[in-house]
Coordinates of C-alpha atoms in Angstrom, one line a residue:
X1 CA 0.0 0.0 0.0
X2 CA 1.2 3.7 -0.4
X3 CA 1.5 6.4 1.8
X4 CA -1.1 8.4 -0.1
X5 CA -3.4 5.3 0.1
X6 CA -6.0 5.0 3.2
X7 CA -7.1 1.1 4.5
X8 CA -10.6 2.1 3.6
X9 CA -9.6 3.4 -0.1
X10 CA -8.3 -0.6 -0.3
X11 CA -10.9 -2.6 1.3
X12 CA -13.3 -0.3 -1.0
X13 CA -11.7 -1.2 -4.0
X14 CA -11.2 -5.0 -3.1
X15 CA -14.9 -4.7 -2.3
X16 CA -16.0 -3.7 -5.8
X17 CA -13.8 -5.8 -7.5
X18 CA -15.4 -8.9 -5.6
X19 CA -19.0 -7.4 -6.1
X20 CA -18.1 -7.2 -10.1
X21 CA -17.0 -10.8 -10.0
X22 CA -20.4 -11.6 -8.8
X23 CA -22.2 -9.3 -10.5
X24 CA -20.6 -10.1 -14.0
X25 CA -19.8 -13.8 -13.7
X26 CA -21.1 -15.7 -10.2
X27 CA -24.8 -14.4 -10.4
X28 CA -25.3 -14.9 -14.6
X29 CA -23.5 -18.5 -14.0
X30 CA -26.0 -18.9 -11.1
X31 CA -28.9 -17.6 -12.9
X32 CA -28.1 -20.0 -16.0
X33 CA -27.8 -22.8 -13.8
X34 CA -31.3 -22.8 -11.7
X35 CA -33.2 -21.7 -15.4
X36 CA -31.8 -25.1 -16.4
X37 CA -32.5 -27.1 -13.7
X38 CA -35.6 -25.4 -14.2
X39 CA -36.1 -26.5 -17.9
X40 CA -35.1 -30.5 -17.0
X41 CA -37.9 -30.7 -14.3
X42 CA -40.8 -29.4 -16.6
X43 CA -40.1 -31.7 -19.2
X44 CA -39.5 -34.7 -16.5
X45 CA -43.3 -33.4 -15.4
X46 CA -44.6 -33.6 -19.1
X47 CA -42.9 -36.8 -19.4
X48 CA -45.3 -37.9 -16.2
X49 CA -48.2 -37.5 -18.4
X50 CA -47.2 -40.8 -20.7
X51 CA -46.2 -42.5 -17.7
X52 CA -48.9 -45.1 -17.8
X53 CA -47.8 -46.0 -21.5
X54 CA -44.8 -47.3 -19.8
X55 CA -47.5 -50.9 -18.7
X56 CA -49.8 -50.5 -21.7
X57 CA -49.9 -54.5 -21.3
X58 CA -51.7 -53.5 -18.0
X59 CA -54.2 -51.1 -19.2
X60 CA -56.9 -53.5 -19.4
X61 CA -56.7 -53.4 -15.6
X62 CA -56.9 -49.2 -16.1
X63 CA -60.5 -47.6 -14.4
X64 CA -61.7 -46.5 -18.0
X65 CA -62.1 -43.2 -16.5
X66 CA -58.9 -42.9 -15.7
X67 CA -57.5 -44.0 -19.0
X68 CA -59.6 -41.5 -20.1
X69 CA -58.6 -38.7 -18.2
X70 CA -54.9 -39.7 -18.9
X71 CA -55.8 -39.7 -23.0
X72 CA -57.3 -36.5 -22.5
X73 CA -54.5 -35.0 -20.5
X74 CA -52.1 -36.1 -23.5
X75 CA -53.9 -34.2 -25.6
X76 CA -54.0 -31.4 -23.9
X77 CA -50.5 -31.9 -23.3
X78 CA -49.7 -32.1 -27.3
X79 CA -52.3 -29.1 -29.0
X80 CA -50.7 -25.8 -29.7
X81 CA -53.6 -23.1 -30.4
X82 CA -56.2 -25.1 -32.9
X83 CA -53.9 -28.0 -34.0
X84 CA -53.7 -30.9 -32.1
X85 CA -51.6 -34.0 -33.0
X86 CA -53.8 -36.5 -31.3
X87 CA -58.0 -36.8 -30.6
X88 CA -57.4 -37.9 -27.1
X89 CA -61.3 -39.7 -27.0
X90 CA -59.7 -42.1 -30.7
X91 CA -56.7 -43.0 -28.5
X92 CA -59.1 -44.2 -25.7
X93 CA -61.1 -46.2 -27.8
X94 CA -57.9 -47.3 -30.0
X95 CA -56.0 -48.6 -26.0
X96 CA -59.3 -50.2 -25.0
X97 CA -59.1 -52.4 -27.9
X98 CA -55.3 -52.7 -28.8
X99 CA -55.1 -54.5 -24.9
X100 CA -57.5 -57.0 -25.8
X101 CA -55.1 -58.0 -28.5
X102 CA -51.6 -57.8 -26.7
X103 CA -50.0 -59.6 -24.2
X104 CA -49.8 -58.1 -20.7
X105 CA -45.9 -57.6 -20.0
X106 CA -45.6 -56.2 -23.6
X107 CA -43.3 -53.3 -23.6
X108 CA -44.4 -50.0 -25.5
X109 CA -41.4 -50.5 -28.1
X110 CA -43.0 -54.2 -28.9
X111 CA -46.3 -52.6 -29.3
X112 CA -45.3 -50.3 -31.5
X113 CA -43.2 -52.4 -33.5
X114 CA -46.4 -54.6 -33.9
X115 CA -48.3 -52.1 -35.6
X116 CA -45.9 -51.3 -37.9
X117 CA -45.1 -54.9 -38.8
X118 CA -48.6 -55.6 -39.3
X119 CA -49.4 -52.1 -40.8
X120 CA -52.0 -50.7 -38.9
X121 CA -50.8 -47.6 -37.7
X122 CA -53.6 -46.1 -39.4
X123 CA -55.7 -47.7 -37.3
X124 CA -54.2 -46.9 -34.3
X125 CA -52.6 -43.0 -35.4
X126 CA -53.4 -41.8 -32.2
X127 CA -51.5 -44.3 -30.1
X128 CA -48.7 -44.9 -32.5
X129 CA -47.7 -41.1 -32.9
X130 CA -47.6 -41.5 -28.6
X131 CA -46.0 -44.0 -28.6
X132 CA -43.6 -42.8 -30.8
X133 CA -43.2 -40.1 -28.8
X134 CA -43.0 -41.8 -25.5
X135 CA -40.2 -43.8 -27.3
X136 CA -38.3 -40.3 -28.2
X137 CA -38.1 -38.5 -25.3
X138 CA -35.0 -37.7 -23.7
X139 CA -34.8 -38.8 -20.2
X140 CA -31.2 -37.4 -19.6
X141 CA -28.6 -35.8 -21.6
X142 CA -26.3 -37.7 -20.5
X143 CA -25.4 -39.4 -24.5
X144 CA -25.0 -35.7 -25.8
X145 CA -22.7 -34.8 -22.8
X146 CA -21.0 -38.5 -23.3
X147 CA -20.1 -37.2 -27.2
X148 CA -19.4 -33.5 -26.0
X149 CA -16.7 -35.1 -23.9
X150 CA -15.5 -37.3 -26.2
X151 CA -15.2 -34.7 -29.0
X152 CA -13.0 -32.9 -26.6
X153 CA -10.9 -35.8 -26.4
X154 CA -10.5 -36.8 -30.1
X155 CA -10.6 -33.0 -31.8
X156 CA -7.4 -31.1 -29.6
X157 CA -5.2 -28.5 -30.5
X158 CA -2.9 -31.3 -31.9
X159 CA -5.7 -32.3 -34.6
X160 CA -7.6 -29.0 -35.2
X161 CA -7.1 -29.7 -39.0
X162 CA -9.5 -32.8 -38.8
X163 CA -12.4 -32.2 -41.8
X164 CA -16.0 -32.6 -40.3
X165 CA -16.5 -36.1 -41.5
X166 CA -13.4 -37.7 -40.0
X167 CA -14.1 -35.6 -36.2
X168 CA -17.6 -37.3 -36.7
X169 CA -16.6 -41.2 -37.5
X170 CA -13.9 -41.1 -35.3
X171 CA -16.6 -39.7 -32.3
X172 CA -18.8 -42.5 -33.3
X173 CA -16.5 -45.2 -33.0
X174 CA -15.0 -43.7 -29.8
X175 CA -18.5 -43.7 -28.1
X176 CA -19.6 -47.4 -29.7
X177 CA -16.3 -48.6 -28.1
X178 CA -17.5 -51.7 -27.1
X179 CA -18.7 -52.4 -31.0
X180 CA -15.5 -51.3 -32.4
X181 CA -13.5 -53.4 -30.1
X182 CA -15.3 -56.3 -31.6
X183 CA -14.5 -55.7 -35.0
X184 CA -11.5 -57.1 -37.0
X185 CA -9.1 -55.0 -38.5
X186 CA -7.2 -57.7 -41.0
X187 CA -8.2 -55.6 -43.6
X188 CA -6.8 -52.4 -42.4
X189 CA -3.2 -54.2 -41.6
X190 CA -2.8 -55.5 -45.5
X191 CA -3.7 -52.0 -46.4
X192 CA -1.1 -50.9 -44.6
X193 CA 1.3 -53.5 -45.7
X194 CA 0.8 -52.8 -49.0
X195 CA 1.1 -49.0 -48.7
X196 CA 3.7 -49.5 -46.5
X197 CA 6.9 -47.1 -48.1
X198 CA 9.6 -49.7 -46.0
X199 CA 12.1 -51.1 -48.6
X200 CA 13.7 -54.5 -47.5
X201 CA 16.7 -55.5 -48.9

């Protein structure tokens, strides 16, 4: 400290340098963090709305008013202004019969792979585009933060010269480890025998 300097001129300045730390990097970093946290619980409470998709085998066993306040509330859940991308009474009458038919530990994926194969999803729209949606929806993030992490890993300041296409196979087989461990690379090894540039004399 010098002479002309006072102990409060110093703390004061400290002070505001800590209060612009906060005020231009803790607090927005803060903020940021509680809108997300924010974000991931309302879609985990729309994702409560198909939750009773997840036993569609069970349904049968469903008070029908019930299953029809839960096709309702999916409805509800999926129209924006006029448009709505399922007629929540249809999916109620396509469940009640669509559980006559299938088994009752049928999974929703097996379901819906049924109506394809047999190719009535036009009978059942409403509860195939559900489905399809149940199927969809993200849970976690956790496979985009898995290939953020990775991409970190493969694309460094050592290989910043990488084209697009190369960064994305090599991210792919990085994250599918366990597949690309179980491949055979003969192939690759004659290629590089044959382009290799070593003369033997």
């Amino acid at each position: 400290m010098f002479d002309y300097e006072s102990p409060s001129m110093s703390t004061s300045v400290s002070d505001s340098n800590v209060n612009s730390f906060k005020n231009e990097y803790f607090f927005p970093i803060l903020d940021q963090g509680i809108v997300s946290i924010n974000e991931r619980f309302q879609q985990l409470d729309k994702f409560n709305e198909f939750g009773f998709l997840y036993n569609i085998g069970s349904i049968s066993k469903m008070n029908k008013d019930d299953l029809m306040k839960n096709c309702m509330d999916i409805q509800n859940l999926l129209e924006v202004g006029d448009t709505k991308d399922i007629n929540g009474r249809e999916m109620f009458d396509e469940l009640v019969i669509l559980c006559e038919i299938i088994e009752e530990d049928t999974s929703p994926l097996k379901v819906l792979e049924k109506i394809f194969s047999y190719s009535v999803d036009d009978i059942y729209c409403n509860v195939s585009i559900v489905l399809r949606i149940l199927l969809t929806m993200p849970v976690t993030t956790a496979s985009a933060e898995r290939s953020f992490s990775k991409l970190k890993l493969i694309k460094n300041y050592l290989r910043s010269t990488l084209s697009q296409e190369k960064v994305t196979n090599l991210t792919i087989i990085s994250i599918e480890k366990e597949i690309a461990d179980q491949l055979k690379y003969d192939i690759i090894d004659q290629f590089a025998d044959i382009k290799s540039r070593k003369v033997i004399f």
